[in-house]
PDB file of C-alpha atoms in Angstrom:
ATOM      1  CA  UNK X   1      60.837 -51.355 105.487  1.00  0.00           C
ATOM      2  CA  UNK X   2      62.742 -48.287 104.154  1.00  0.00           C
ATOM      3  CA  UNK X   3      60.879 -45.324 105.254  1.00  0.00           C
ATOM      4  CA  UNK X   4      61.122 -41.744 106.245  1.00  0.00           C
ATOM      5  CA  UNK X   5      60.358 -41.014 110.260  1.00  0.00           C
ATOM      6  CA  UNK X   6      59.383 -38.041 112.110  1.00  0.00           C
ATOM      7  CA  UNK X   7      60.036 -37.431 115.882  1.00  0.00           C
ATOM      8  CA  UNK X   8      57.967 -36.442 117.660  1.00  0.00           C
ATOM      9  CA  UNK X   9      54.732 -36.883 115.963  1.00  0.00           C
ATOM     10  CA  UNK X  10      52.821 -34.238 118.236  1.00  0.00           C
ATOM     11  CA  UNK X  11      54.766 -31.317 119.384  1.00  0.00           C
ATOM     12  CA  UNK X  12      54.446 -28.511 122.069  1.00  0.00           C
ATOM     13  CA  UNK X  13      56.083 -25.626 122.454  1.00  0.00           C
ATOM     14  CA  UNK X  14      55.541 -22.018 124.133  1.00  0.00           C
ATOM     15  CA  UNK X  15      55.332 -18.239 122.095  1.00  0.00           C
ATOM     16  CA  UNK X  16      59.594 -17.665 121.470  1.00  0.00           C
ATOM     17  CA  UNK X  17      60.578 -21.057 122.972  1.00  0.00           C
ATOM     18  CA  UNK X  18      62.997 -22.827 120.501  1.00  0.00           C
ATOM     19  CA  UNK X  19      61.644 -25.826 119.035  1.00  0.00           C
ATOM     20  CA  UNK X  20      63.826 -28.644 116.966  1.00  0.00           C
ATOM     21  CA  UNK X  21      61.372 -31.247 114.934  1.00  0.00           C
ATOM     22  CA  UNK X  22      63.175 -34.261 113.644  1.00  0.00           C
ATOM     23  CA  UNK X  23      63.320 -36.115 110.742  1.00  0.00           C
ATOM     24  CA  UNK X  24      65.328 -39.494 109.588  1.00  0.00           C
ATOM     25  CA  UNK X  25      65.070 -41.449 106.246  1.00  0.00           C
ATOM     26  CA  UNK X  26      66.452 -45.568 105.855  1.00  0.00           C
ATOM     27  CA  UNK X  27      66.260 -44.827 102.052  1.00  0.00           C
ATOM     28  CA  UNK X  28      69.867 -43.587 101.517  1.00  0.00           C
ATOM     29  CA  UNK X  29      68.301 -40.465  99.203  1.00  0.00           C
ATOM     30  CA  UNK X  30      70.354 -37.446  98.285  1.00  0.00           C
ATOM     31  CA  UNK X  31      67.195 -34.900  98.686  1.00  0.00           C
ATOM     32  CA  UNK X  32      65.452 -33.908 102.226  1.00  0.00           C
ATOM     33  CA  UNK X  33      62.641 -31.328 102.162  1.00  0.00           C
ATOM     34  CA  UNK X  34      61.054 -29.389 104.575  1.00  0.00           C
ATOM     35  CA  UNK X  35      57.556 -28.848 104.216  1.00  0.00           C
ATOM     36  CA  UNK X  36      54.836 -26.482 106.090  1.00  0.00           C
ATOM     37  CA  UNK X  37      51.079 -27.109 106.094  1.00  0.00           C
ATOM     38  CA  UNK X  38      48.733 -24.850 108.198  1.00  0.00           C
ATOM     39  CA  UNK X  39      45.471 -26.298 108.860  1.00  0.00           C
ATOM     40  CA  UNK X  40      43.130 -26.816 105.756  1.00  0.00           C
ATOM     41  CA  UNK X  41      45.990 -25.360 103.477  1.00  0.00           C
ATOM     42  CA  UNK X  42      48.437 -26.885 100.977  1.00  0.00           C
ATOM     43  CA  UNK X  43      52.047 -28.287 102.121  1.00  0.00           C
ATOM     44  CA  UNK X  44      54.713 -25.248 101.566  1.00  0.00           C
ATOM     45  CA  UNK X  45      58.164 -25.564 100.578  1.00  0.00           C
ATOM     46  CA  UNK X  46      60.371 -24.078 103.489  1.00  0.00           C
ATOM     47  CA  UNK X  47      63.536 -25.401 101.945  1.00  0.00           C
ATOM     48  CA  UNK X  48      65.665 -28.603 100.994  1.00  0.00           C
ATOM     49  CA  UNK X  49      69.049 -29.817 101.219  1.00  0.00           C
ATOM     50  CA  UNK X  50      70.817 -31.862  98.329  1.00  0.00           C
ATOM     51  CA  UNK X  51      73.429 -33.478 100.025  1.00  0.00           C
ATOM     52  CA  UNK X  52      74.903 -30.822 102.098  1.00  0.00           C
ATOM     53  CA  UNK X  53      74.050 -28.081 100.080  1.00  0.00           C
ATOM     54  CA  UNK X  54      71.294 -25.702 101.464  1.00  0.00           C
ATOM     55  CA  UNK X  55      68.656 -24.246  99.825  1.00  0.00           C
ATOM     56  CA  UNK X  56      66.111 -21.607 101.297  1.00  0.00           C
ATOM     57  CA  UNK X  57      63.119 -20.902  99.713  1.00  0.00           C
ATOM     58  CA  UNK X  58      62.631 -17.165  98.699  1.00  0.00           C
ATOM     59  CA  UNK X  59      59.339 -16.557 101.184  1.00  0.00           C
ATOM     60  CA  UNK X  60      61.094 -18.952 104.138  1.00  0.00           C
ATOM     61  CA  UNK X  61      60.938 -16.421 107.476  1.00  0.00           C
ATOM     62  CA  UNK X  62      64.597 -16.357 108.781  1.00  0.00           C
ATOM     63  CA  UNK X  63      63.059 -17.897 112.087  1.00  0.00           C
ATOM     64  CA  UNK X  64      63.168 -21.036 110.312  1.00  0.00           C
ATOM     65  CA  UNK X  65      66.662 -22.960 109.929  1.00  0.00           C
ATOM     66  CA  UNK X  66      67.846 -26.523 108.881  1.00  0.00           C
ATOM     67  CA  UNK X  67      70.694 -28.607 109.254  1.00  0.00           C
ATOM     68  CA  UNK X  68      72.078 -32.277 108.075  1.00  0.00           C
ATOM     69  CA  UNK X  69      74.614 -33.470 109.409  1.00  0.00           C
ATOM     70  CA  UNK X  70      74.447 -36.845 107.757  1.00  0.00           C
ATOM     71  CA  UNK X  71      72.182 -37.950 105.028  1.00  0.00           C
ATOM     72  CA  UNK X  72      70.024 -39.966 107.267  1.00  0.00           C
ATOM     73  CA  UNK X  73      68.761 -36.915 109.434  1.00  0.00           C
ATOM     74  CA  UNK X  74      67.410 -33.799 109.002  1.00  0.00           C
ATOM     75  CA  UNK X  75      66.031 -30.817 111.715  1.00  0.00           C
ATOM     76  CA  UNK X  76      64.207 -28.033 111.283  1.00  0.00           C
ATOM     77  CA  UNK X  77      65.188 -25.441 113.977  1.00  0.00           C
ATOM     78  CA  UNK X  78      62.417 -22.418 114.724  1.00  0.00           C
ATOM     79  CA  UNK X  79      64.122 -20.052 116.852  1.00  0.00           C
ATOM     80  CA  UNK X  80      61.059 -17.916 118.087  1.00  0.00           C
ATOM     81  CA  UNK X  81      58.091 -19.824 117.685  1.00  0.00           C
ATOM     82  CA  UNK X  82      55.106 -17.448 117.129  1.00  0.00           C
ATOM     83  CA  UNK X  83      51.329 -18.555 117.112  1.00  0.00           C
ATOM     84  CA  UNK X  84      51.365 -18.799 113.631  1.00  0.00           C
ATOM     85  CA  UNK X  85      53.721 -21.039 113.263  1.00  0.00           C
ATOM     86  CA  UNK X  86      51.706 -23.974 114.620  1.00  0.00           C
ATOM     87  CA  UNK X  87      51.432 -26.741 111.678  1.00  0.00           C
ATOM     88  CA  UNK X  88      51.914 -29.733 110.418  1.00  0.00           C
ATOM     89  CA  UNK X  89      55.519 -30.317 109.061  1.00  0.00           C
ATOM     90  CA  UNK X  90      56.488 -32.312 106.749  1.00  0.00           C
ATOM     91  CA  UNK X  91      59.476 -34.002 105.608  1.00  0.00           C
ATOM     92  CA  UNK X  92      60.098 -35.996 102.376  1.00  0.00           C
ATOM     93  CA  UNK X  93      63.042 -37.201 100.492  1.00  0.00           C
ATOM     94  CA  UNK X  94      63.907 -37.777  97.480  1.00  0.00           C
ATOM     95  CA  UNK X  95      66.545 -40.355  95.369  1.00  0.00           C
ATOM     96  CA  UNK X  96      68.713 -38.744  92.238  1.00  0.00           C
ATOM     97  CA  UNK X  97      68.546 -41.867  90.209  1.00  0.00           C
ATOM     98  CA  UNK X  98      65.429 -42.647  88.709  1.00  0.00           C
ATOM     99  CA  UNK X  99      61.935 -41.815  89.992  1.00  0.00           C
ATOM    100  CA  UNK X 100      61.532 -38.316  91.290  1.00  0.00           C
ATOM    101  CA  UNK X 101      59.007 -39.666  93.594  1.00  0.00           C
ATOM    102  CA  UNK X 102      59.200 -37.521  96.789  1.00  0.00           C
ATOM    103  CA  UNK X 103      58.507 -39.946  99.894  1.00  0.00           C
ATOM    104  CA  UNK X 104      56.914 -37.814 102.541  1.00  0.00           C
ATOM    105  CA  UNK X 105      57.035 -38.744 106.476  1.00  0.00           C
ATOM    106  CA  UNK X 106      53.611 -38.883 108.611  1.00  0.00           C
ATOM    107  CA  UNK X 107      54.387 -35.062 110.111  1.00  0.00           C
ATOM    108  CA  UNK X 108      54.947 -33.358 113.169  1.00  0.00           C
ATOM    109  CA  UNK X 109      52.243 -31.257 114.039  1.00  0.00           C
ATOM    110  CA  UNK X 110      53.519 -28.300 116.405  1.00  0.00           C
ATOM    111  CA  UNK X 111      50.841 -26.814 118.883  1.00  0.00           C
ATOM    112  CA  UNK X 112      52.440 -23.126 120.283  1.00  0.00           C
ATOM    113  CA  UNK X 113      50.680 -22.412 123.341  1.00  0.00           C
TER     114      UNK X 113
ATOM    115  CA  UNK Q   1      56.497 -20.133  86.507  1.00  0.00           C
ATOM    116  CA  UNK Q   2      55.282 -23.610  86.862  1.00  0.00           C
ATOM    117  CA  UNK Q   3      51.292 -23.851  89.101  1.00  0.00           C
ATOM    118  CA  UNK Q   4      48.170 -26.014  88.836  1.00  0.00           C
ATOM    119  CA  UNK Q   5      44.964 -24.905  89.966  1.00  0.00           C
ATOM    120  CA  UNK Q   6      42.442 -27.289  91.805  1.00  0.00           C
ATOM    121  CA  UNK Q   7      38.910 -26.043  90.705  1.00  0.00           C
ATOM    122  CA  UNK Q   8      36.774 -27.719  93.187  1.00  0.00           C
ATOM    123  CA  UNK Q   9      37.825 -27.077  97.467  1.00  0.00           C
ATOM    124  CA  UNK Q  10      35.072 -29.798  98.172  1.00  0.00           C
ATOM    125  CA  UNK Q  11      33.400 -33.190  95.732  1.00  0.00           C
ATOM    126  CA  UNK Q  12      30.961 -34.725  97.152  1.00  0.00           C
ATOM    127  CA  UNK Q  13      29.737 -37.970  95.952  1.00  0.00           C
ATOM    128  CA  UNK Q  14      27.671 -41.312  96.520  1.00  0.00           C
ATOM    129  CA  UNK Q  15      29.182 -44.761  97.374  1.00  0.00           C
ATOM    130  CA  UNK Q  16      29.598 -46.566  94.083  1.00  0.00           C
ATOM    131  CA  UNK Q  17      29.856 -43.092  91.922  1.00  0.00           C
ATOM    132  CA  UNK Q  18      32.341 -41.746  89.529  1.00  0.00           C
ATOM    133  CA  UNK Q  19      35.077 -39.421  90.688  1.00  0.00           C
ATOM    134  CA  UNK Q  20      36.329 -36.558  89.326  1.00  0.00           C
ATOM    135  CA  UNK Q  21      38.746 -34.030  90.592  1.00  0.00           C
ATOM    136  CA  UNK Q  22      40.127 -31.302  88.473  1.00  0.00           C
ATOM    137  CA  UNK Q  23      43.139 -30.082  88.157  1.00  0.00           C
ATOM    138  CA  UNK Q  24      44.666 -27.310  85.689  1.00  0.00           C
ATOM    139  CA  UNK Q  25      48.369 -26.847  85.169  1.00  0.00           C
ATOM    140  CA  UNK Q  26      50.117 -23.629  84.202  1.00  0.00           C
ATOM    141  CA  UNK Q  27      53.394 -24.433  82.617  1.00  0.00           C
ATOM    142  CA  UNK Q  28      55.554 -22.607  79.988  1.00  0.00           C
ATOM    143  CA  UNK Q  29      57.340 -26.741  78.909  1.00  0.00           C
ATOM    144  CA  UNK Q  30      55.879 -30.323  79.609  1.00  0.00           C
ATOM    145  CA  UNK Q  31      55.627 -30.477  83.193  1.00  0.00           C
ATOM    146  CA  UNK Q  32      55.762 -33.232  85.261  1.00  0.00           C
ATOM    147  CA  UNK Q  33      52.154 -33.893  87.460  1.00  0.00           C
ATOM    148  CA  UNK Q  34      51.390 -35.972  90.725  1.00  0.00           C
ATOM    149  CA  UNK Q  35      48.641 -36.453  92.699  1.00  0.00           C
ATOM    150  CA  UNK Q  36      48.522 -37.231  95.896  1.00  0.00           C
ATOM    151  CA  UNK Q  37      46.484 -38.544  98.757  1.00  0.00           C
ATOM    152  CA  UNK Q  38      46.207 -37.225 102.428  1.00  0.00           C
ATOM    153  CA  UNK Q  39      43.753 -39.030 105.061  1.00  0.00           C
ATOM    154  CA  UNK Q  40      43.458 -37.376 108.202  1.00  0.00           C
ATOM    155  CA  UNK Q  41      46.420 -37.393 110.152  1.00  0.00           C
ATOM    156  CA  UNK Q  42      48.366 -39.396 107.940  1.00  0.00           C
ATOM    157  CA  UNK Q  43      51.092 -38.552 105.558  1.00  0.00           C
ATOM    158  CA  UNK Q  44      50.749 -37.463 101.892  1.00  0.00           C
ATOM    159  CA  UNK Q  45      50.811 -40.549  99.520  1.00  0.00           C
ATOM    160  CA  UNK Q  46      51.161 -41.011  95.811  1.00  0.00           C
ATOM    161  CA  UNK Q  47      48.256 -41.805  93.765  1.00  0.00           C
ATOM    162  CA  UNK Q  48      49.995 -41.464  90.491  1.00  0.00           C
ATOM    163  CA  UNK Q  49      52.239 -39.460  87.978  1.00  0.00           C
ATOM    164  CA  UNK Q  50      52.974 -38.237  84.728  1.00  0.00           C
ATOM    165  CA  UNK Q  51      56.453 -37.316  83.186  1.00  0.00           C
ATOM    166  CA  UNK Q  52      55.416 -37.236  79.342  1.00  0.00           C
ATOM    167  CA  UNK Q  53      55.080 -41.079  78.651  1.00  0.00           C
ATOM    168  CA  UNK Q  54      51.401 -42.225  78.561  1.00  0.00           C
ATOM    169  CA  UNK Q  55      48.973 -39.423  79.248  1.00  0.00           C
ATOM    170  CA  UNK Q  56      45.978 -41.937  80.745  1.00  0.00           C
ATOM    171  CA  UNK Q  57      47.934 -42.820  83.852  1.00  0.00           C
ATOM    172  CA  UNK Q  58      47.168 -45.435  85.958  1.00  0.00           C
ATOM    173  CA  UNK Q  59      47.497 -45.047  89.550  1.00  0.00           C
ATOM    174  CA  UNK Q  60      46.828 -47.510  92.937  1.00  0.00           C
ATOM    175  CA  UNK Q  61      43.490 -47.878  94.425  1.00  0.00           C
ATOM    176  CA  UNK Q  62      41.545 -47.179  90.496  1.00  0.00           C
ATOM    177  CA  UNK Q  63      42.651 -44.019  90.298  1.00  0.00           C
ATOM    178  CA  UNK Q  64      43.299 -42.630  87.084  1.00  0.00           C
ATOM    179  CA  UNK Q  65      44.480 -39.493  85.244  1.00  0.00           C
ATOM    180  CA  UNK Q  66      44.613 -37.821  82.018  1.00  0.00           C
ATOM    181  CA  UNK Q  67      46.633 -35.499  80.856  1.00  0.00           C
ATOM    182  CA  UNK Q  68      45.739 -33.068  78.386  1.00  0.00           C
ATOM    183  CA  UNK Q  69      47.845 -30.364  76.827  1.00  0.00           C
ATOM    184  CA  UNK Q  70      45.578 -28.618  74.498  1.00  0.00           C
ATOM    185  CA  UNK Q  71      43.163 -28.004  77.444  1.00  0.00           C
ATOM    186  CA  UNK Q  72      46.181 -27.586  80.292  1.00  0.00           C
ATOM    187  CA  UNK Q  73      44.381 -30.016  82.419  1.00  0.00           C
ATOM    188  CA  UNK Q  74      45.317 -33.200  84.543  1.00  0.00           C
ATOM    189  CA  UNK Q  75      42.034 -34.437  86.063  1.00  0.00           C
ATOM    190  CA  UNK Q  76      41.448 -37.233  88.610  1.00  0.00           C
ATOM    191  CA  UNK Q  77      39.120 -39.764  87.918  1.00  0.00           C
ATOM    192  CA  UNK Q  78      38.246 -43.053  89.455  1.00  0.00           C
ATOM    193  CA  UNK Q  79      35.027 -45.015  88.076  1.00  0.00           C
ATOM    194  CA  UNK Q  80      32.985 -46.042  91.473  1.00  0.00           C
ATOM    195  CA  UNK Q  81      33.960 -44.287  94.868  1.00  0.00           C
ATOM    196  CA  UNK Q  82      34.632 -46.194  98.134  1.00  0.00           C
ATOM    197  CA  UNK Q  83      34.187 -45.124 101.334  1.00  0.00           C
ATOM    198  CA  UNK Q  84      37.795 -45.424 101.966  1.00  0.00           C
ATOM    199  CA  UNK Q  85      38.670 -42.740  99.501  1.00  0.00           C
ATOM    200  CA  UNK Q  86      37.160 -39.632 101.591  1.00  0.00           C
ATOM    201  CA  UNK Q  87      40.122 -37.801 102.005  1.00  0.00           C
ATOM    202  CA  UNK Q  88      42.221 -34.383 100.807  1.00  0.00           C
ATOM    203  CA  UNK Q  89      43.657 -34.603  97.208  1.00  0.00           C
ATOM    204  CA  UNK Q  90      46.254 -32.624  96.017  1.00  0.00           C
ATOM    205  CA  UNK Q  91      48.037 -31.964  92.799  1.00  0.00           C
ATOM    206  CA  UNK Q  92      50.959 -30.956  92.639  1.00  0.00           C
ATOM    207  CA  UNK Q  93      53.334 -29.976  89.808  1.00  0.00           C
ATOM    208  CA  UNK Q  94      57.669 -30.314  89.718  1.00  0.00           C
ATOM    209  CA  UNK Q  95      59.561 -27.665  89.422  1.00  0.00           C
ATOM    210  CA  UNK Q  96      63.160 -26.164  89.855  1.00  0.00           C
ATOM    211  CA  UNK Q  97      66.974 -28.358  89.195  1.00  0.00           C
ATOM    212  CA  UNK Q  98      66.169 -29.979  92.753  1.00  0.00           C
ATOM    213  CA  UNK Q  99      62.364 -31.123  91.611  1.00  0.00           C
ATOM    214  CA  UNK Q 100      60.722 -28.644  93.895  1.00  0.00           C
ATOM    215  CA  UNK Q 101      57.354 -29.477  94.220  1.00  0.00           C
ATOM    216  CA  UNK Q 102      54.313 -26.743  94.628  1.00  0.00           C
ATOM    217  CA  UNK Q 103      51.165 -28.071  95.888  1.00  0.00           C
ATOM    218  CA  UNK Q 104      47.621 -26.863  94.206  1.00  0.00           C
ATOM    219  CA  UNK Q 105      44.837 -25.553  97.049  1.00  0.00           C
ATOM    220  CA  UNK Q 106      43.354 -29.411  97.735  1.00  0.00           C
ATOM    221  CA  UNK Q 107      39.919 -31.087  96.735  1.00  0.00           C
ATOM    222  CA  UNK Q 108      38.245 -32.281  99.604  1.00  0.00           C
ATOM    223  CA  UNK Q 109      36.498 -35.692  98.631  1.00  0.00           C
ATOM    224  CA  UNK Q 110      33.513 -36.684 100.881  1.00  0.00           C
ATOM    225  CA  UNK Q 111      32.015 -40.309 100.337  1.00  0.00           C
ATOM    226  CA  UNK Q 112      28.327 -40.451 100.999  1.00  0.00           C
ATOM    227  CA  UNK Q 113      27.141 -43.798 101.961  1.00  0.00           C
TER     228      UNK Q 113
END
């Protein structure tokens, strides 16, 4: 089935210890987002990428960074993990023809110890 | 600026009740209005959409919304809860050339046997 995966689903990491999460779609779509949800809040837009064009969301910390380098995959870097970065992140994607259904992965939820 | 505005944090209801969440939208043209579905450690899913066809929309599982403009509102409604459906609920409005999406706050939906 065409889906949208996340690796790993459970993350550690220690206070300032880079951290890459990982995120791959089988649906060929043009969109990726990035998504943050701290515990018992809303999902946040950190940014997306259409195509290979970037696109940072005013309020995203500078700690955060992205890269695709094809359209199947999709990281989210933090540099300097702090403690309240621990969340649940999400990725979804997104086709440009038709629907604008955003397809969202199961998560990584990052623990900073 | 496009925002929607869940009025209730936590619903609480009987087995075999009606459902209603509430949502208001804030939107300065016809927006376009999701809801989705998040069970505990599990990925956000689609209950249903609107994007200015039919304003009763039908979604999966009996879920149902209506969208009215003269009142701003896109409530959730479903005629007899299941235990199944305890979970967070989120609407969410589209936004931005790349179909940003902001999330309201979240309804927490508890099922009472």
């Amino acid at each position: 089935d065409a889906m949208v995966i996340q690796n790993p689903r459970y993350q550690v990491t220690q206070f300032g210890k880079p951290v890459t999460l990982s995120c791959s779609q089988t649906l060929n779509h043009n969109v990726m987002y990035w998504y943050q949800q701290k515990s018992s809040q809303a999902p946040k837009l950190l940014f997306h990428y259409y195509d290979k064009d970037f696109n940072n969301e005013a309020d995203t910390p500078d700690n955060f960074q992205s890269r695709r380098p094809n359209t199947s995959f999709c990281f989210l870097d933090i540099r300097s993990p702090g403690l309240g970065d621990a969340a649940m992140y999400l990725c979804a994607t997104r086709g440009t023809s038709g629907s604008n259904e955003q397809f969202f992965g199961p998560g990584t939820r990052l623990t900073v110890l | 600026a496009q925002s929607v505005t869940q009025l209730d944090s936590h619903v609480s209801v009987s087995e075999g009740t009606p459902v209603l969440l509430r949502c208001n939208y804030s939107s300065s043209y016809s927006p376009s209005l999701f809801w989705y579905v998040q069970h505990p450690n599990k990925g956000l899913q689609l209950l249903l959409k609107y994007t200015s066809a039919a304003t009763l929309v039908k979604g999966i599982n009996g879920f149902e919304a209506e969208f009215k403009k003269s009142e701003t509102s896109f409530h959730l409604t479903k005629p007899s809860a299941h235990m199944s459906d305890a979970a967070e609920y989120f609407c969410v409005v589209m936004r931005g050339s790349a179909r940003q999406l902001t999330f309201g706050s979240g309804t927490q939906l508890t099922v009472l046997p």
